[in-house]
Coordinates of C-alpha atoms in Angstrom, one line a residue:
M1 CA -232.0 21.2 -61.0
E2 CA -231.1 18.6 -57.8
Q3 CA -232.8 19.6 -54.6
E4 CA -230.9 21.2 -52.2
Q5 CA -229.9 18.9 -49.6
F6 CA -229.4 19.6 -45.6
S7 CA -228.8 17.5 -42.5
T8 CA -229.6 18.6 -38.9
E9 CA -227.9 18.9 -35.7
I10 CA -229.2 19.5 -32.1
V11 CA -226.8 21.2 -29.7
N12 CA -227.0 20.9 -26.0
R13 CA -226.4 24.7 -24.5
G14 CA -226.7 23.9 -21.2
L15 CA -228.5 26.2 -18.4
D16 CA -228.5 29.6 -19.2
N17 CA -226.9 31.4 -16.3
S18 CA -228.2 35.2 -16.8
G19 CA -230.9 36.8 -17.9
P20 CA -234.9 36.0 -17.6
N21 CA -234.3 32.7 -18.4
A22 CA -231.5 31.9 -16.1
G23 CA -231.8 28.2 -14.8
S24 CA -233.7 27.0 -17.7
F25 CA -232.7 24.9 -19.9
Y26 CA -232.2 25.5 -24.1
F27 CA -230.5 24.1 -27.1
Y28 CA -230.5 25.1 -30.9
V29 CA -230.8 23.1 -34.1
K30 CA -228.3 23.8 -36.7
V31 CA -228.9 23.0 -40.2
R32 CA -226.5 22.9 -42.8
P33 CA -226.4 21.5 -46.3
R34 CA -224.7 18.0 -47.0
L35 CA -223.5 15.8 -49.7
P36 CA -226.1 15.3 -52.3
D37 CA -227.9 12.0 -51.6
F38 CA -225.7 9.5 -54.8
L39 CA -228.1 6.9 -54.7
S40 CA -231.2 9.5 -56.0
S41 CA -229.7 10.3 -59.2
V42 CA -227.5 9.3 -62.2
N43 CA -225.7 12.1 -64.4
L44 CA -226.0 10.6 -68.0
K45 CA -223.6 13.4 -68.9
Y46 CA -221.1 12.1 -66.8
V47 CA -221.2 8.4 -67.9
K48 CA -220.9 9.4 -71.3
L49 CA -218.1 10.9 -70.4
G50 CA -216.9 8.0 -68.9
Y51 CA -217.5 5.5 -72.0
G52 CA -215.5 8.8 -74.4
Y53 CA -212.5 7.9 -72.3
L54 CA -212.8 4.1 -72.2
L55 CA -213.3 3.4 -75.9
S56 CA -210.4 6.6 -76.9
H57 CA -207.6 4.4 -74.7
S58 CA -208.7 1.2 -76.1
F59 CA -208.4 1.8 -79.8
Y60 CA -204.7 0.8 -79.9
F61 CA -205.5 -2.6 -78.4
L62 CA -208.7 -3.4 -80.2
V63 CA -206.6 -3.3 -83.4
A64 CA -204.2 -5.1 -82.5
P65 CA -206.4 -8.1 -82.4
V66 CA -208.0 -7.4 -85.4
L67 CA -204.5 -7.3 -87.7
L68 CA -203.5 -10.5 -86.6
V69 CA -206.9 -12.2 -87.4
I70 CA -206.6 -10.8 -90.7
L71 CA -202.8 -11.8 -90.5
G72 CA -203.7 -15.1 -89.8
V73 CA -206.7 -15.8 -92.2
E74 CA -204.5 -14.8 -95.2
L75 CA -201.5 -17.2 -93.6
R76 CA -203.5 -20.3 -93.8
K77 CA -204.5 -20.0 -97.6
F78 CA -200.9 -21.2 -98.1
T79 CA -198.7 -24.0 -96.8
W80 CA -195.5 -24.3 -95.2
E81 CA -194.7 -25.9 -99.3
D82 CA -195.7 -23.1 -100.7
L83 CA -194.1 -20.8 -99.0
L84 CA -191.0 -22.6 -98.9
Q85 CA -190.7 -22.9 -102.8
K86 CA -192.1 -19.2 -103.2
C87 CA -189.6 -17.3 -100.7
D88 CA -185.8 -17.5 -100.7
L89 CA -183.6 -15.9 -98.3
T90 CA -183.8 -12.4 -99.7
D91 CA -187.8 -12.5 -98.9
A92 CA -187.6 -14.2 -95.6
L93 CA -185.3 -11.8 -94.8
F94 CA -187.9 -8.8 -96.0
I95 CA -191.5 -10.5 -94.0
V96 CA -189.4 -11.3 -91.3
G97 CA -188.3 -7.3 -91.4
L98 CA -191.8 -6.0 -92.3
L99 CA -192.9 -7.8 -89.3
G100 CA -190.4 -6.0 -86.8
L101 CA -191.1 -2.6 -88.7
I102 CA -195.0 -3.1 -87.8
L103 CA -194.4 -4.3 -84.4
Y104 CA -192.3 -1.5 -84.1
I105 CA -194.8 0.6 -85.6
Y106 CA -197.4 -0.4 -83.1
L107 CA -195.7 -0.3 -79.9
D108 CA -194.6 2.7 -81.0
L109 CA -197.6 4.5 -81.2
T110 CA -199.2 2.7 -78.8
P111 CA -200.1 4.3 -75.6
R112 CA -196.9 3.7 -73.2
S113 CA -198.1 2.6 -69.3
T114 CA -197.1 5.6 -66.0
Y115 CA -195.2 3.3 -63.6
L116 CA -194.8 4.8 -60.4
V117 CA -191.3 3.5 -59.3
D118 CA -191.7 4.4 -55.6
F119 CA -192.6 7.7 -53.3
A120 CA -191.8 9.1 -50.3
C121 CA -193.6 11.6 -47.6
Y122 CA -191.6 13.4 -45.3
R123 CA -192.3 13.6 -41.3
P124 CA -191.5 17.0 -39.5
P125 CA -188.7 16.0 -36.7
N126 CA -190.5 15.7 -33.0
E127 CA -190.0 18.7 -31.6
L128 CA -192.7 20.0 -34.2
K129 CA -195.4 17.8 -33.0
I130 CA -198.1 19.1 -31.5
S131 CA -201.4 18.5 -29.2
K132 CA -204.6 19.9 -29.3
E133 CA -204.1 21.7 -25.9
E134 CA -200.9 22.9 -26.8
F135 CA -202.5 24.3 -29.7
I136 CA -204.7 25.9 -28.2
E137 CA -202.8 27.1 -24.8
L138 CA -200.6 29.0 -27.6
A139 CA -203.0 30.4 -29.9
R140 CA -204.6 31.6 -26.4
K141 CA -200.9 33.2 -25.7
S142 CA -200.0 34.6 -29.0
G143 CA -202.6 37.4 -28.5
N144 CA -203.9 37.3 -32.1
F145 CA -207.7 35.8 -31.2
N146 CA -210.3 36.4 -29.2
D147 CA -212.2 34.6 -26.8
A148 CA -214.8 33.8 -29.5
A149 CA -212.6 32.5 -32.1
I150 CA -210.6 30.4 -29.2
E151 CA -213.8 28.7 -28.5
F152 CA -214.2 28.2 -32.2
Q153 CA -210.8 26.4 -32.9
Q154 CA -211.7 24.7 -29.4
R155 CA -214.7 22.7 -30.8
A156 CA -213.5 22.8 -34.0
L157 CA -210.5 20.4 -33.2
K158 CA -212.3 18.7 -30.6
N159 CA -214.8 16.9 -34.1
S160 CA -211.9 17.4 -36.3
G161 CA -211.1 13.4 -36.6
I162 CA -207.3 15.4 -35.8
G163 CA -205.3 13.5 -32.4
N164 CA -202.4 14.9 -30.4
E165 CA -199.2 14.5 -32.8
T166 CA -199.5 16.1 -35.5
Y167 CA -197.0 19.0 -36.7
L168 CA -197.0 22.6 -37.0
P169 CA -194.2 25.0 -37.0
R170 CA -194.4 27.2 -33.9
V171 CA -193.3 30.4 -35.2
I172 CA -197.0 31.0 -36.1
F173 CA -197.5 32.0 -32.7
S174 CA -195.1 34.4 -31.8
P175 CA -196.7 37.3 -30.5
N176 CA -196.2 40.5 -32.7
Q177 CA -194.7 37.8 -35.4
K178 CA -195.8 38.9 -38.9
I179 CA -195.0 36.2 -41.1
T180 CA -193.0 36.8 -44.3
L181 CA -191.7 34.9 -47.6
K182 CA -189.1 34.3 -45.5
E183 CA -191.0 31.7 -42.8
G184 CA -192.5 29.9 -45.9
R185 CA -189.4 29.8 -47.8
E186 CA -187.5 28.0 -44.8
E187 CA -190.7 26.2 -44.1
V188 CA -191.8 24.5 -47.8
G189 CA -187.9 24.1 -48.1
E190 CA -187.9 21.9 -44.8
I191 CA -190.6 19.6 -45.9
M192 CA -190.0 19.3 -50.0
F193 CA -185.9 18.8 -49.2
G194 CA -186.9 16.0 -47.0
A195 CA -188.9 13.7 -49.2
I196 CA -186.7 14.6 -52.3
K197 CA -183.9 12.8 -50.3
D198 CA -186.1 10.0 -48.7
L199 CA -186.7 9.0 -52.3
F200 CA -183.4 9.4 -53.8
A201 CA -182.4 7.4 -51.1
A202 CA -185.1 4.4 -51.7
T203 CA -184.8 4.6 -55.2
K204 CA -180.8 5.1 -55.7
I205 CA -182.0 7.7 -58.4
K206 CA -179.5 10.6 -58.5
P207 CA -180.4 14.1 -59.4
K208 CA -178.7 13.8 -62.6
D209 CA -180.8 11.0 -63.5
I210 CA -184.5 13.6 -63.1
R211 CA -185.2 14.5 -66.7
I212 CA -189.3 16.4 -65.2
L213 CA -189.9 18.4 -62.4
V214 CA -193.4 19.1 -61.7
V215 CA -193.7 20.6 -58.2
N216 CA -197.3 21.8 -56.5
S217 CA -198.3 23.9 -54.1
G218 CA -201.3 25.8 -53.1
L219 CA -200.6 29.5 -51.5
L220 CA -196.9 29.3 -50.9
N221 CA -195.5 31.1 -54.8
T222 CA -192.5 32.3 -54.7
T223 CA -190.0 34.3 -57.5
P224 CA -188.3 32.0 -58.3
S225 CA -190.5 29.6 -58.4
L226 CA -190.3 26.5 -55.6
S227 CA -189.5 24.3 -58.5
S228 CA -186.3 26.1 -59.0
M229 CA -185.1 26.3 -55.5
V230 CA -185.3 22.0 -56.1
I231 CA -183.1 22.5 -59.3
N232 CA -180.8 25.1 -57.4
H233 CA -180.8 22.8 -54.4
F234 CA -179.8 19.3 -56.0
K235 CA -178.2 21.1 -58.6
F236 CA -180.4 19.2 -61.5
N237 CA -179.2 19.0 -65.1
H238 CA -179.2 22.0 -67.1
N239 CA -181.9 20.6 -69.6
I240 CA -184.8 19.5 -67.1
Q241 CA -187.9 20.3 -68.0
S242 CA -189.4 21.6 -64.9
F243 CA -193.4 23.2 -64.1
N244 CA -194.5 25.0 -61.3
L245 CA -198.9 24.4 -60.2
G246 CA -199.9 26.8 -57.8
G247 CA -203.4 28.2 -56.4
M248 CA -204.9 24.7 -57.2
G249 CA -205.3 23.5 -53.7
C250 CA -205.4 20.2 -52.5
A251 CA -206.4 18.5 -55.7
A252 CA -203.3 19.7 -57.2
G253 CA -201.0 16.8 -56.2
I254 CA -203.5 14.6 -58.9
I255 CA -202.8 17.1 -61.0
A256 CA -199.1 17.3 -61.1
I257 CA -198.9 13.5 -61.4
D258 CA -201.6 14.2 -65.0
L259 CA -199.3 16.0 -66.7
A260 CA -195.9 14.3 -65.2
K261 CA -197.9 11.4 -67.4
D262 CA -198.4 13.9 -70.1
L263 CA -194.5 14.8 -70.8
L264 CA -193.4 11.2 -69.9
L265 CA -195.4 10.6 -73.2
A266 CA -193.0 13.3 -74.9
Y267 CA -189.8 12.4 -73.2
P268 CA -189.9 8.4 -73.6
G269 CA -187.3 6.6 -71.5
A270 CA -186.9 9.8 -68.9
Y271 CA -188.1 9.9 -64.7
A272 CA -189.8 12.2 -63.5
L273 CA -190.2 13.8 -59.8
V274 CA -192.8 15.1 -58.8
V275 CA -193.4 16.7 -55.3
S276 CA -196.5 18.1 -53.3
A277 CA -196.3 20.5 -50.7
E278 CA -198.1 23.2 -48.6
A279 CA -196.6 25.9 -46.1
V280 CA -198.8 26.2 -43.5
T281 CA -196.4 29.2 -42.1
Y282 CA -198.0 31.6 -45.6
S283 CA -201.3 30.5 -45.2
W284 CA -202.1 30.6 -41.2
Y285 CA -205.0 33.4 -40.6
K286 CA -204.1 35.8 -37.1
G287 CA -208.1 37.2 -37.3
N288 CA -211.1 36.2 -36.0
E289 CA -213.5 35.2 -38.7
P290 CA -214.8 31.7 -38.1
D291 CA -214.9 30.4 -41.8
M292 CA -211.0 31.5 -42.1
L293 CA -210.4 29.7 -38.7
L294 CA -210.9 26.6 -40.2
P295 CA -207.7 25.9 -42.2
N296 CA -206.2 26.9 -39.3
C297 CA -207.4 23.8 -37.6
F298 CA -207.1 21.4 -39.8
F299 CA -204.0 22.0 -42.1
R300 CA -200.5 20.6 -40.9
M301 CA -197.3 20.2 -41.9
G302 CA -196.1 17.2 -45.0
A303 CA -194.6 16.9 -48.7
A304 CA -194.6 13.6 -50.5
A305 CA -192.0 13.4 -53.5
M306 CA -193.0 10.4 -56.4
L307 CA -190.9 9.1 -58.7
L308 CA -192.5 8.4 -62.5
S309 CA -191.4 6.5 -65.4
S310 CA -192.7 5.4 -68.9
F311 CA -189.5 3.4 -69.9
R312 CA -191.3 -0.3 -70.4
L313 CA -188.3 -2.0 -68.3
D314 CA -188.8 -0.1 -65.2
R315 CA -191.9 -2.1 -64.7
W316 CA -189.7 -4.4 -63.1
R317 CA -188.9 -2.0 -60.5
S318 CA -191.6 -0.1 -60.0
K319 CA -194.2 -0.2 -57.5
Y320 CA -197.8 0.6 -59.6
E321 CA -198.7 1.2 -62.5
L322 CA -201.4 4.3 -63.6
K323 CA -204.4 2.7 -64.5
Q324 CA -206.6 5.3 -64.8
L325 CA -207.1 9.5 -64.0
V326 CA -210.3 11.6 -64.4
R327 CA -210.5 15.2 -63.4
T328 CA -213.2 16.7 -62.9
S329 CA -214.0 21.1 -62.3
K330 CA -216.8 23.4 -60.8
A331 CA -215.2 26.1 -61.8
M332 CA -218.1 27.7 -64.3
D333 CA -220.3 27.2 -61.4
N334 CA -220.5 30.7 -59.1
R335 CA -221.1 28.7 -55.5
S336 CA -218.3 26.3 -56.8
F337 CA -215.8 28.6 -57.4
K338 CA -216.0 30.4 -54.4
S339 CA -216.7 28.4 -52.1
I340 CA -212.2 28.2 -51.0
H341 CA -211.3 31.7 -51.8
L342 CA -208.1 33.8 -50.2
R343 CA -209.0 36.7 -49.6
E344 CA -208.6 39.0 -46.5
D345 CA -210.8 40.0 -43.9
A346 CA -212.0 43.8 -42.7
E347 CA -209.0 44.5 -41.2
G348 CA -207.0 43.3 -43.8
R349 CA -205.5 40.1 -42.3
Q350 CA -205.6 37.3 -45.3
G351 CA -206.3 34.0 -45.1
I352 CA -208.5 31.2 -46.6
S353 CA -212.2 31.4 -46.6
V354 CA -214.3 28.0 -46.2
S355 CA -217.7 28.8 -47.7
K356 CA -220.7 27.0 -46.1
D357 CA -221.4 25.5 -49.1
V358 CA -218.2 23.5 -49.1
I359 CA -219.2 20.2 -48.1
E360 CA -222.2 20.5 -51.1
V361 CA -220.7 21.4 -53.8
G362 CA -217.1 19.3 -53.1
G363 CA -220.1 16.5 -53.1
H364 CA -221.7 17.3 -56.0
A365 CA -218.2 17.1 -58.0
L366 CA -217.3 14.0 -55.9
K367 CA -220.5 12.3 -57.6
A368 CA -219.4 14.1 -61.7
N369 CA -216.4 12.8 -60.7
I370 CA -216.9 8.8 -59.5
T371 CA -219.4 8.6 -62.4
T372 CA -217.1 9.5 -65.1
L373 CA -214.8 6.9 -63.6
G374 CA -217.3 4.4 -63.0
P375 CA -217.3 3.0 -67.4
L376 CA -213.3 3.1 -66.8
V377 CA -213.0 1.0 -63.4
L378 CA -216.3 -0.8 -62.9
P379 CA -216.8 -4.8 -63.7
V380 CA -219.3 -5.4 -67.0
S381 CA -221.0 -7.2 -64.7
E382 CA -221.8 -4.2 -62.5
Q383 CA -222.0 -1.8 -65.8
L384 CA -224.6 -4.4 -67.6
H385 CA -226.8 -4.3 -64.0
F386 CA -226.5 -0.6 -64.3
F387 CA -227.7 -0.2 -67.7
T388 CA -230.3 -3.0 -67.4
N389 CA -231.9 -1.1 -64.5
M390 CA -231.7 2.4 -66.1
F391 CA -234.2 1.0 -68.8
F392 CA -236.6 -1.2 -68.1
K393 CA -236.5 0.2 -63.8
K394 CA -240.4 0.9 -62.8
E395 CA -241.5 3.9 -62.7
K396 CA -240.7 7.0 -59.7
A397 CA -237.8 3.7 -58.7
K398 CA -234.2 4.7 -57.4
P399 CA -231.4 3.8 -60.5
Y400 CA -229.6 1.8 -59.6
I401 CA -226.1 2.6 -58.5
P402 CA -222.9 0.2 -59.0
D403 CA -221.1 -1.1 -56.1
Y404 CA -217.7 1.4 -56.5
K405 CA -216.3 -1.5 -53.9
L406 CA -216.0 -4.0 -56.5
A407 CA -213.7 -1.9 -58.6
F408 CA -210.9 -1.2 -55.8
N409 CA -209.3 -3.1 -53.1
H410 CA -208.0 0.1 -50.9
A411 CA -209.1 4.0 -51.2
C412 CA -207.1 6.6 -50.2
I413 CA -209.6 9.5 -49.5
L414 CA -208.3 12.9 -49.0
A415 CA -208.2 13.6 -45.3
A416 CA -209.5 16.6 -45.1
S417 CA -211.9 16.5 -41.7
K418 CA -213.5 13.5 -40.2
K419 CA -217.3 15.3 -41.2
V420 CA -216.4 14.5 -44.9
L421 CA -214.4 11.5 -44.3
D422 CA -218.1 10.6 -42.3
E423 CA -219.7 11.8 -45.4
I424 CA -218.1 10.2 -48.4
Q425 CA -218.5 6.9 -46.3
K426 CA -222.7 7.1 -46.1
N427 CA -222.6 8.0 -49.3
L428 CA -220.7 5.5 -50.8
E429 CA -221.2 3.0 -48.4
L430 CA -218.1 2.4 -48.1
T431 CA -216.8 -0.3 -45.1
E432 CA -214.6 0.8 -42.1
E433 CA -211.6 -1.6 -43.7
Y434 CA -211.8 1.3 -46.9
M435 CA -211.4 4.2 -44.8
E436 CA -209.2 3.3 -42.3
A437 CA -206.3 5.0 -44.6
S438 CA -207.6 8.5 -44.4
R439 CA -209.0 8.2 -40.7
K440 CA -205.9 7.0 -39.4
T441 CA -204.1 9.5 -41.7
L442 CA -205.8 12.5 -40.4
E443 CA -205.4 11.3 -37.1
R444 CA -201.7 10.8 -36.7
F445 CA -200.7 14.2 -39.3
G446 CA -204.1 16.1 -39.7
N447 CA -204.6 17.2 -43.6
T448 CA -201.6 17.7 -45.5
S449 CA -203.3 19.5 -48.5
S450 CA -202.1 17.5 -52.0
S451 CA -200.2 14.9 -50.1
S452 CA -202.5 14.2 -47.9
I453 CA -203.3 10.7 -50.3
W454 CA -199.7 9.8 -50.1
Y455 CA -199.6 9.3 -46.4
E456 CA -202.5 7.1 -46.9
L457 CA -200.5 5.1 -49.2
A458 CA -198.0 5.0 -46.6
Y459 CA -200.1 4.1 -43.9
L460 CA -201.5 0.2 -46.3
E461 CA -197.6 0.2 -47.0
A462 CA -196.5 -0.1 -43.7
N463 CA -199.3 -2.0 -42.8
S464 CA -198.7 -4.9 -46.1
K465 CA -201.8 -4.0 -46.9
V466 CA -201.2 -3.7 -50.7
K467 CA -200.6 -7.1 -52.8
N468 CA -200.0 -7.8 -56.1
G469 CA -202.7 -6.9 -58.5
D470 CA -204.4 -4.7 -55.9
R471 CA -205.9 -1.3 -57.1
I472 CA -205.4 1.6 -55.1
W473 CA -207.9 5.1 -55.4
Q474 CA -207.0 8.1 -54.7
V475 CA -209.2 10.8 -54.4
A476 CA -208.4 14.3 -53.5
F477 CA -210.7 17.8 -54.3
G478 CA -210.1 21.4 -53.5
S479 CA -210.2 24.9 -54.8
G480 CA -211.9 25.7 -57.7
F481 CA -214.3 23.3 -57.0
K482 CA -212.2 20.0 -58.2
C483 CA -212.6 16.2 -57.6
N484 CA -209.5 14.0 -59.3
S485 CA -209.1 10.4 -59.2
V486 CA -206.2 8.4 -60.0
V487 CA -206.1 5.1 -60.1
W488 CA -203.1 2.8 -59.3
K489 CA -202.8 -1.1 -59.5
A490 CA -199.7 -2.7 -57.6
L491 CA -197.4 -4.4 -59.9
R492 CA -196.5 -6.9 -56.8
N493 CA -196.7 -7.3 -52.7
V494 CA -195.8 -4.2 -51.5
G495 CA -194.3 -4.8 -47.6
M496 CA -193.3 -2.3 -45.4
P497 CA -190.3 0.2 -46.8
K498 CA -187.7 0.9 -45.1
L499 CA -188.0 4.6 -45.0
S500 CA -191.7 5.2 -44.2
P501 CA -193.8 8.5 -42.0
W502 CA -195.0 5.5 -40.5
I503 CA -192.3 4.2 -38.5
E504 CA -191.6 5.4 -35.3
D505 CA -188.1 6.0 -34.2

């Protein structure tokens, strides 16, 4: 078992204004769990799992060269004269047909690549922008929070990394306003439909062209489902294959991509639409429990829509190709399972509770995920260095941890909070360049849940940072506890798109 890791923080409280110690300077020390030290140990179980994925995906590509070598050796036994003498037109046509059949079977059995044709992120109207100062002012006027809760939210916002131009629906601050499904549906409809319309405008795809639809939202799960709302609004065909993922948190966006990828294998040549959204209205907490107030401070409005295809000819119009996708779940561990959950406080008010263990359990999930991902993405030289160090290292020496910066050109890490990003940067030894997209997204849009990693990719595109052949690592984590990674390869230089949430009107 790994030892529990802690971080300390000295908090200056100034002078005591009352009581027997009036006029005295005082402070206190916070001791909190932090991310596990990624450099202290390596769990070989996840290394083995990663190589298992690598071998299973490489089977078809290893078989083809072997068959070609065998065929070449056999053909070398014959000269052109022998073939011309022994083969007539019928035999030649048979051989050509046989080779064509072998090629067809091989291509049919080989897993098709999944392409990201394009994506779009929704930017709410300017009237929904909210500064941190206005947030506190409206929260105080709403009458839903006591002084301690207001002060807690002020401190959380001050250190959050969130800027003054994020978006929130004002209805959540209305005094004596009971949030209903109506408000939740209106918000999620606005952001989902807006993102999908932008995607259709960018790709020139029509609703009737969509065969597969996957929608994910963590908290708002209605009847009819959100996927049915999308079908009804855009009037998709009656034979569309639709799926609705709920309650899977901020990591659900990559799960939706994984599901769409598998469905595209069953429906080759089809288009899959993936929509990631979250309704802030329906998750808003109107109580005073500190662990349930944190989501109020970080979550903001946002949604993303992605168009996927497995049709080989779509490679030429697509932006990215999916290279690897790894999902890690820690739900079998009680601390991980209970670290983020929806509950009611003592007065029956519903909200998301975030435990003090969340950073530590999240760190263990992230460590397991990237250890599994390593064999799939790291250069051979780094893997050889890792195994050489593992088998020949000196006793008590720390194992060599591969440099993951060699595997990716860009990183899109879920913009959860400044503290989370700081811990990940420190443990993975990432430069500011790798963290730029995540930090800028957190500042400009806040934590938009599962769509956050798409706002980060949009930032990279808007700043013309993505070049042909670049590999982009998207990683998201959420309740359960889950950590999921997806790696994309850029198929061309991606410049600033015509529609982008980063382009100011």
